[in-house]
Short mmCIF file of C-alpha atoms and ligand atoms in Angstrom, two decimals:
data_model
loop_
_atom_site.label_atom_id
_atom_site.label_comp_id
_atom_site.label_asym_id
_atom_site.label_seq_id
_atom_site.Cartn_x
_atom_site.Cartn_y
_atom_site.Cartn_z
CA MET A 3 -69.32 -34.60 53.54
CA ARG A 4 -67.30 -32.39 51.20
CA ILE A 5 -64.10 -33.70 49.64
CA THR A 6 -61.48 -31.77 47.75
CA ILE A 7 -59.07 -33.26 45.24
CA LYS A 8 -56.41 -31.65 43.06
CA ARG A 9 -56.89 -31.55 39.30
CA SER A 10 -53.42 -33.09 38.84
CA ASP A 11 -54.45 -36.10 40.97
CA VAL A 12 -57.65 -36.54 38.96
CA ASP A 13 -55.59 -36.42 35.75
CA GLU A 14 -53.25 -39.12 37.08
CA MET A 15 -56.17 -41.36 37.97
CA ILE A 16 -57.62 -40.92 34.48
CA ARG A 17 -54.27 -41.70 32.86
CA HIS A 18 -53.82 -44.81 34.98
CA ALA A 19 -57.42 -45.96 34.45
CA LEU A 20 -57.14 -45.54 30.67
CA SER A 21 -53.92 -47.55 30.60
CA GLU A 22 -55.44 -50.38 32.66
CA ARG A 23 -58.41 -50.87 30.35
CA PRO A 24 -60.19 -53.19 29.76
CA ASP A 25 -59.64 -53.97 33.48
CA GLU A 26 -60.82 -51.83 36.34
CA ALA A 27 -58.07 -49.70 37.86
CA CYS A 28 -57.95 -49.07 41.60
CA GLY A 29 -56.08 -47.42 44.42
CA LEU A 30 -56.29 -45.58 47.71
CA ILE A 31 -56.82 -41.96 48.70
CA ALA A 32 -55.21 -40.25 51.68
CA GLY A 33 -54.93 -36.83 53.22
CA ARG A 34 -56.51 -34.83 56.01
CA ASP A 35 -59.83 -35.49 57.72
CA PRO A 36 -60.60 -32.53 59.99
CA GLU A 37 -63.75 -32.52 62.08
CA ASP A 38 -65.37 -29.75 60.03
CA GLY A 39 -66.69 -32.17 57.43
CA THR A 40 -64.31 -31.27 54.62
CA ARG A 41 -61.88 -33.97 53.67
CA VAL A 42 -58.75 -33.03 51.79
CA ILE A 43 -57.25 -35.60 49.44
CA GLU A 44 -53.52 -34.95 49.40
CA LYS A 45 -52.36 -38.10 47.68
CA VAL A 46 -53.84 -40.66 45.32
CA TYR A 47 -52.21 -44.08 45.16
CA LEU A 48 -52.38 -45.95 41.86
CA LEU A 49 -52.32 -49.64 42.80
CA THR A 50 -52.68 -53.00 41.09
CA ASN A 51 -56.06 -54.63 40.62
CA THR A 52 -55.20 -58.27 41.27
CA ASP A 53 -58.60 -59.39 39.91
CA HIS A 54 -57.73 -58.16 36.40
CA THR A 55 -61.32 -57.88 35.22
CA ASN A 56 -63.64 -55.09 34.11
CA GLU A 57 -66.25 -55.98 36.74
CA HIS A 58 -64.61 -55.72 40.12
CA PHE A 59 -61.32 -55.11 41.84
CA SER A 60 -59.09 -56.24 44.70
CA ILE A 61 -56.20 -54.05 45.72
CA ASP A 62 -52.86 -55.84 45.88
CA PRO A 63 -52.41 -56.36 49.66
CA LYS A 64 -48.64 -55.76 49.63
CA GLU A 65 -49.06 -52.49 47.76
CA GLN A 66 -51.88 -51.53 50.12
CA LEU A 67 -49.64 -52.09 53.15
CA LYS A 68 -46.86 -50.05 51.56
CA ALA A 69 -49.28 -47.22 50.78
CA VAL A 70 -50.61 -47.14 54.35
CA LYS A 71 -47.03 -46.96 55.67
CA ASP A 72 -46.34 -44.10 53.29
CA MET A 73 -49.46 -42.27 54.54
CA ARG A 74 -48.34 -42.61 58.16
CA ALA A 75 -44.81 -41.49 57.32
CA ASN A 76 -46.24 -38.36 55.68
CA GLY A 77 -48.77 -37.50 58.39
CA MET A 78 -51.79 -38.45 56.30
CA VAL A 79 -54.77 -40.61 57.17
CA PRO A 80 -56.50 -43.13 54.89
CA LEU A 81 -59.69 -41.58 53.47
CA GLY A 82 -60.97 -44.43 51.31
CA ASN A 83 -60.36 -45.91 47.91
CA TRP A 84 -61.02 -45.32 44.24
CA HIS A 85 -61.62 -47.53 41.23
CA SER A 86 -62.62 -47.16 37.63
CA HIS A 87 -65.63 -48.35 35.71
CA PRO A 88 -64.27 -48.87 32.19
CA GLU A 89 -67.69 -49.24 30.56
CA THR A 90 -70.34 -48.29 33.12
CA PRO A 91 -71.49 -45.09 34.86
CA SER A 92 -69.87 -43.50 37.90
CA ARG A 93 -71.98 -45.06 40.63
CA PRO A 94 -71.47 -48.08 42.89
CA SER A 95 -72.40 -51.44 41.36
CA GLU A 96 -74.29 -53.98 43.45
CA GLU A 97 -70.95 -55.72 43.99
CA ASP A 98 -69.35 -52.43 45.13
CA ILE A 99 -72.16 -51.92 47.63
CA ARG A 100 -71.97 -55.51 48.84
CA LEU A 101 -68.19 -55.32 49.39
CA ALA A 102 -68.16 -51.87 51.00
CA ASN A 103 -67.46 -52.43 54.68
CA ASP A 104 -66.34 -49.04 55.98
CA SER A 105 -69.14 -46.54 56.62
CA ARG A 106 -66.59 -43.76 57.18
CA ALA A 107 -64.67 -44.26 53.94
CA SER A 108 -65.09 -42.21 50.78
CA TYR A 109 -65.49 -44.37 47.70
CA LEU A 110 -64.44 -42.62 44.50
CA ILE A 111 -65.59 -44.05 41.19
CA LEU A 112 -64.14 -42.90 37.89
CA SER A 113 -66.25 -43.74 34.85
CA LEU A 114 -64.62 -44.08 31.44
CA GLU A 115 -67.95 -44.85 29.77
CA ASN A 116 -67.32 -41.78 27.62
CA GLU A 117 -63.52 -41.79 27.37
CA ASP A 118 -63.47 -38.19 26.13
CA ALA A 119 -65.27 -37.07 29.26
CA PRO A 120 -64.39 -39.21 32.29
CA VAL A 121 -66.72 -38.71 35.27
CA LEU A 122 -65.53 -38.88 38.87
CA ASN A 123 -67.95 -39.10 41.81
CA ALA A 124 -67.54 -39.79 45.52
CA PHE A 125 -69.87 -41.92 47.59
CA CYS A 126 -70.44 -42.88 51.18
CA ILE A 127 -71.80 -46.40 51.68
CA GLU A 128 -73.28 -46.82 55.14
CA LYS A 129 -74.24 -50.08 56.74
CA LYS A 130 -77.76 -50.07 58.17
CA GLU A 131 -79.73 -52.75 59.93
CA ASP A 132 -81.87 -53.23 56.83
CA GLY A 133 -79.14 -53.05 54.21
CA LYS A 134 -76.91 -50.31 52.95
CA ASN A 135 -77.45 -46.67 52.27
CA VAL A 136 -75.52 -45.06 49.39
CA ARG A 137 -75.06 -41.30 49.41
CA LYS A 138 -73.23 -39.15 46.89
CA GLU A 139 -70.71 -36.83 48.49
CA GLU A 140 -69.78 -33.35 47.33
CA LEU A 141 -66.51 -33.61 45.41
CA ILE A 142 -64.64 -30.42 44.61
CA VAL A 143 -61.80 -30.45 42.08
CA LEU A 144 -59.20 -27.80 42.85
CA GLU A 145 -57.84 -26.36 39.63
CA GLY A 146 -54.23 -25.29 39.20
ZN1 LIG B 9 -67.34 -50.60 40.82
#
């Protein structure tokens, strides 16, 4: 799976994630999901982490519902979610893997471990009979 995201959306996520520290920040991603294997993120939603910790997140359900309505109204489909890791690398934690329940979703993780150089990666977390399989997806940031 290849995923494209606009630089301006990445910048907004970073801004939001920095302002939410020390808690994890979170949100949803939406856009187009054509059958050719390239997903296009057209909108990033910055939502409230109701857990308010630096170890995990829960997206505010009311905000989530509102975001999904907004996606439908704008002809977009839900593509997955994103959250920040204020102090740890950009890869799914054991908790992230345990809670991932959508094999088709893209999970974006933004690491602020080095706040001067935030790292954003995308993952697919597939359920298998013998556990879960985590794969890194190809994330392309569109400049300009
Ligand atoms: Zn995480």
